PDB file of C-alpha atoms in Angstrom:
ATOM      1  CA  UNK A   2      71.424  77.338 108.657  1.00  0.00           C
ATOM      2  CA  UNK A   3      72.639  80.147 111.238  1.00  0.00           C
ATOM      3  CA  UNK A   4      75.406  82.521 110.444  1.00  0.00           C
ATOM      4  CA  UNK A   5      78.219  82.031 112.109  1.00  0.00           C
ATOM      5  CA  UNK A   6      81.795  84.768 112.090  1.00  0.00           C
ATOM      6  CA  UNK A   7      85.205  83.686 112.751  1.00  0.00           C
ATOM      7  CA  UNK A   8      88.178  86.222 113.297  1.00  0.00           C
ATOM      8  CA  UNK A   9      91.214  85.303 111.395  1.00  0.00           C
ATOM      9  CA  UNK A  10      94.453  87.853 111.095  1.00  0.00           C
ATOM     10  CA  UNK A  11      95.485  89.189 107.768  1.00  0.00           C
ATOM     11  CA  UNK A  12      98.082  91.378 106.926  1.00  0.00           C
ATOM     12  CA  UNK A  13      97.341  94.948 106.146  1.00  0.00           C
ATOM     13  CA  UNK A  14      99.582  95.003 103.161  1.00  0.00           C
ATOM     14  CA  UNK A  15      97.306  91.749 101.503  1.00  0.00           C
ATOM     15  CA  UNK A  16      95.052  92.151  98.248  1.00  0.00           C
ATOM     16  CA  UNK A  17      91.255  91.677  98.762  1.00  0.00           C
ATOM     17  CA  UNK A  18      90.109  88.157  98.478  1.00  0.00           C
ATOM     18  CA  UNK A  19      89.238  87.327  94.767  1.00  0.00           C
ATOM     19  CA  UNK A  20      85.933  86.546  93.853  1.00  0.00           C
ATOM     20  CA  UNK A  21      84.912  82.369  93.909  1.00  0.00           C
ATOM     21  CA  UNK A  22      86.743  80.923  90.860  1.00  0.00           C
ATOM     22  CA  UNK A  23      89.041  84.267  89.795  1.00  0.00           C
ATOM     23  CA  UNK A  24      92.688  83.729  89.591  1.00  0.00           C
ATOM     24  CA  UNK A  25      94.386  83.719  93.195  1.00  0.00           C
ATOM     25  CA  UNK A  26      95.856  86.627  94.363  1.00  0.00           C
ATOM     26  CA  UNK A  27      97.809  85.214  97.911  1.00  0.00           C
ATOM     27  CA  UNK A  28      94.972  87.105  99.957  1.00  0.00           C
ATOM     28  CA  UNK A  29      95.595  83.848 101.968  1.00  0.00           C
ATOM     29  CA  UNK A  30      91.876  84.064 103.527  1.00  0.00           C
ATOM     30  CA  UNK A  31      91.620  79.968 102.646  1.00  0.00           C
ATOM     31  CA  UNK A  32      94.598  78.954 104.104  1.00  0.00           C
ATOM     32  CA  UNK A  33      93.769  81.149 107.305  1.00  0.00           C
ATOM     33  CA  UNK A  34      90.783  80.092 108.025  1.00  0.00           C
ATOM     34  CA  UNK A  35      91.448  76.040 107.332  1.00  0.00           C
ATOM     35  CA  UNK A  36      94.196  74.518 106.002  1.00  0.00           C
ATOM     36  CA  UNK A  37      93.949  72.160 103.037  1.00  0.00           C
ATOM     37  CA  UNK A  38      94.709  68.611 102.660  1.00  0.00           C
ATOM     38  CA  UNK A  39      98.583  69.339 102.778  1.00  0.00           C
ATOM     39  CA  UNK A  40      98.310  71.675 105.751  1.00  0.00           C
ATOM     40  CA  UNK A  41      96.420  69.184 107.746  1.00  0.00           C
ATOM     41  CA  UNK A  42      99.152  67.260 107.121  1.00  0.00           C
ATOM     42  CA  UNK A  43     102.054  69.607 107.616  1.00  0.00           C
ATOM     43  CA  UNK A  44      99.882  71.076 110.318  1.00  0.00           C
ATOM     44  CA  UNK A  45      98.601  68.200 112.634  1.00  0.00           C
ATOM     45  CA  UNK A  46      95.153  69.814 112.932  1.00  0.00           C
ATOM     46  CA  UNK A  47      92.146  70.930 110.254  1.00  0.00           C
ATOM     47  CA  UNK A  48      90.713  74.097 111.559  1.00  0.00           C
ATOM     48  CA  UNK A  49      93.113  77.176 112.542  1.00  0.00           C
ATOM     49  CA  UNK A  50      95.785  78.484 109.977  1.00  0.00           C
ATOM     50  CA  UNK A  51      97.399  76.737 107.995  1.00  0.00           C
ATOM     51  CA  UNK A  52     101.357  76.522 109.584  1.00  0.00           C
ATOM     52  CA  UNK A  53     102.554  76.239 105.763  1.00  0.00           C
ATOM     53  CA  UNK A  54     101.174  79.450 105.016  1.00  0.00           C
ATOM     54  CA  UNK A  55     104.178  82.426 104.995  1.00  0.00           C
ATOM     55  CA  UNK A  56     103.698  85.873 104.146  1.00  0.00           C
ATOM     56  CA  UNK A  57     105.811  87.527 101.587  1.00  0.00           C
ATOM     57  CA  UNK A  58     106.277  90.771 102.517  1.00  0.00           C
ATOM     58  CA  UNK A  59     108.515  91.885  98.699  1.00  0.00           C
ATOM     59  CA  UNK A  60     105.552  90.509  96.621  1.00  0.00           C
ATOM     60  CA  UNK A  61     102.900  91.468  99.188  1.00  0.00           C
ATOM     61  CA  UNK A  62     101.056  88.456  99.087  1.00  0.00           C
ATOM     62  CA  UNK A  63     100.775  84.779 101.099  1.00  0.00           C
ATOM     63  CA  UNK A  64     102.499  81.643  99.751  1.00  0.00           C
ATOM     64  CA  UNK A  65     101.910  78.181 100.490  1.00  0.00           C
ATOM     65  CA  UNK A  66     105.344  77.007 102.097  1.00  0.00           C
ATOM     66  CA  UNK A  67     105.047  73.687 100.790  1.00  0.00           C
ATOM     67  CA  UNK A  68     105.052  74.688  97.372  1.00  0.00           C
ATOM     68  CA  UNK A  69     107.461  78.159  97.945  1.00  0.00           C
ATOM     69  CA  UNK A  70     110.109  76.227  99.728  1.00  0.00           C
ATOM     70  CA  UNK A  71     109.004  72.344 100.587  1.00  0.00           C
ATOM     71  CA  UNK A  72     112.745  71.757 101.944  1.00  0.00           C
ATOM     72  CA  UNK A  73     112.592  74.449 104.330  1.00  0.00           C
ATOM     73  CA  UNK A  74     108.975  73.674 105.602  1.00  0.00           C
ATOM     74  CA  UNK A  75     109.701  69.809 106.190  1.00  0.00           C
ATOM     75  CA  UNK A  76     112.480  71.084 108.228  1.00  0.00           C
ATOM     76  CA  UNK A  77     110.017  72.906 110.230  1.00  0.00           C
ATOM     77  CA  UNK A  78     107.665  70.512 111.077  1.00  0.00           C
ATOM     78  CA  UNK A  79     109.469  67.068 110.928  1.00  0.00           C
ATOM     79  CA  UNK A  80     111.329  65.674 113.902  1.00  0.00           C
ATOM     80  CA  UNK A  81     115.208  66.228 113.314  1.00  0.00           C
ATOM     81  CA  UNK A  82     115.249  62.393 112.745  1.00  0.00           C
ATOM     82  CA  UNK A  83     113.768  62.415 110.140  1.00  0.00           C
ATOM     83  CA  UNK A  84     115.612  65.507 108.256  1.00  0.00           C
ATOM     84  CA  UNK A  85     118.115  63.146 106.857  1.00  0.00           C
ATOM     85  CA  UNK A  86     115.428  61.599 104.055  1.00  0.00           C
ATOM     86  CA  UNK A  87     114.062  65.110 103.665  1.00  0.00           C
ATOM     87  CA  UNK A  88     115.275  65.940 100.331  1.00  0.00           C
ATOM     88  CA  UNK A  89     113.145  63.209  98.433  1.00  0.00           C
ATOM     89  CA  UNK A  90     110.242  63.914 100.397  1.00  0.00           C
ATOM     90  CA  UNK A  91     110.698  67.836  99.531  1.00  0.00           C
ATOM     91  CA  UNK A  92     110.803  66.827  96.060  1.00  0.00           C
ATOM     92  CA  UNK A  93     107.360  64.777  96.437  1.00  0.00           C
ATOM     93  CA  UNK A  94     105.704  67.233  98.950  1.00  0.00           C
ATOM     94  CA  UNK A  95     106.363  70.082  95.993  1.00  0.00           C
ATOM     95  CA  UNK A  96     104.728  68.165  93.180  1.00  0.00           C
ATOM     96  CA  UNK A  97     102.112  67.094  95.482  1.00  0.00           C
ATOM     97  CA  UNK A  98     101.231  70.553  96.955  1.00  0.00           C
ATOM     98  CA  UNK A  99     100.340  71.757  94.186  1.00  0.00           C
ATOM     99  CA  UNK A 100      97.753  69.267  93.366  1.00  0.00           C
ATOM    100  CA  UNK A 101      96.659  69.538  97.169  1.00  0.00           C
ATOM    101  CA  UNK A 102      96.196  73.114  96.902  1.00  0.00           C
ATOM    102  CA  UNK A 103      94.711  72.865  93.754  1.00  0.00           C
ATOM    103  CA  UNK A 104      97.021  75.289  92.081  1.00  0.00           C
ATOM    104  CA  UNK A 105      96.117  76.975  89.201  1.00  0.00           C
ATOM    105  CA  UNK A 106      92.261  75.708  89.779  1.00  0.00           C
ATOM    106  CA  UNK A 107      91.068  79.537  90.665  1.00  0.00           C
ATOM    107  CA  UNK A 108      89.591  80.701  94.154  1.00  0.00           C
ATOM    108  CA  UNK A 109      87.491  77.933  95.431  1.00  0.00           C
ATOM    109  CA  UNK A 110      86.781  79.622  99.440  1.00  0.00           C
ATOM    110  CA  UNK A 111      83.673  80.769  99.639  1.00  0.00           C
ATOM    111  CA  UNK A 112      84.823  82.288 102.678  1.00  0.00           C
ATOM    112  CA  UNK A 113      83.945  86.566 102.484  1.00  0.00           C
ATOM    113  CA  UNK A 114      85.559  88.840 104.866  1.00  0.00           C
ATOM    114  CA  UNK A 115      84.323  91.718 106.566  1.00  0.00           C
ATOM    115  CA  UNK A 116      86.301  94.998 106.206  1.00  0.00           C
ATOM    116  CA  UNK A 117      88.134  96.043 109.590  1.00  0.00           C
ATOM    117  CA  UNK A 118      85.501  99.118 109.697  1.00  0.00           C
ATOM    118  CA  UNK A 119      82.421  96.692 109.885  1.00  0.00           C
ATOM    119  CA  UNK A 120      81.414  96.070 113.226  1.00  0.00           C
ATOM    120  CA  UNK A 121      79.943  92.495 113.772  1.00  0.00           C
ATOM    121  CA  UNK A 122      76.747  92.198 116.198  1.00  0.00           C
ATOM    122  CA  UNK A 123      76.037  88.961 117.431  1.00  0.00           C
ATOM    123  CA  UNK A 124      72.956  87.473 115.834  1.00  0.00           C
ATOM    124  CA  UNK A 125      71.638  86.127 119.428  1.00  0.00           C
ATOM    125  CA  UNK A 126      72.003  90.057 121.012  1.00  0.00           C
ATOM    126  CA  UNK A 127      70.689  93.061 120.272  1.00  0.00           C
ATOM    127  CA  UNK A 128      72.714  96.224 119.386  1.00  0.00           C
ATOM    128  CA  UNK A 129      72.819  98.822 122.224  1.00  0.00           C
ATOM    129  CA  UNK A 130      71.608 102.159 121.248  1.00  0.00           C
ATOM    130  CA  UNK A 131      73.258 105.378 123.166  1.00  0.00           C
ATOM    131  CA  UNK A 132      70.690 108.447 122.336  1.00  0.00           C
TER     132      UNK A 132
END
């Protein structure tokens, strides 16, 4: 199996990614790097960020928008036809959210981030030396 690295953007401000199976924290490294079920959903694609996923700047941590404010998000991503039914599908995309994102399960990526000062070399190069 070969390494591979992915960059993903994550606020400054957002706690360190929990270890596999600890209590989530809203580091939001899952839902950056791959959405889940509900995201591909709400998404329309299953790699990339998850366009459910919102920063909370007060609590300093990500939320799933589906679960935070299901209303809100279908408004988002649904076709203004369709906003007209959205309350009872807000309801159901809330309940079902949380099962999706497996709420209350623990950490399950197994994703680990670098820190920003860690410099990733490219497994197929070498690292240039300047003497």
């Amino acid at each position: 199996m070969t390494d591979s690295y992915r960059t993903i953007l994550i606020e400054p401000d957002a706690p360190l990614k929990p270890k596999w199976g600890a209590e989530c924290n809203g580091c939001g490294v899952c839902c950056l790097a791959e959405p889940c079920p509900v995201g591909v959903v709400l998404s329309r694609r299953r790699n990339g960020a998850c366009v459910a996923l919102q920063w909370d700047s007060v609590s300093r941590r990500y939320r799933c928008g589906a679960v935070a404010n299901p209303q809100a998000m279908l408004v988002r991503v649904w076709p203004a036809v369709w906003w007209p039914v959205r309350s009872g599908f807000a309801f159901l995309l809330g309940k079902m959210a949380l099962r999706w994102i497996a709420a209350g399960q623990g950490c399950d990526s197994s994703l680990e981030p670098a820190s920003p000062s860690e410099t990733i070399v490219n497994k197929n190069e070498s690292p240039t030396h300047h003497d």
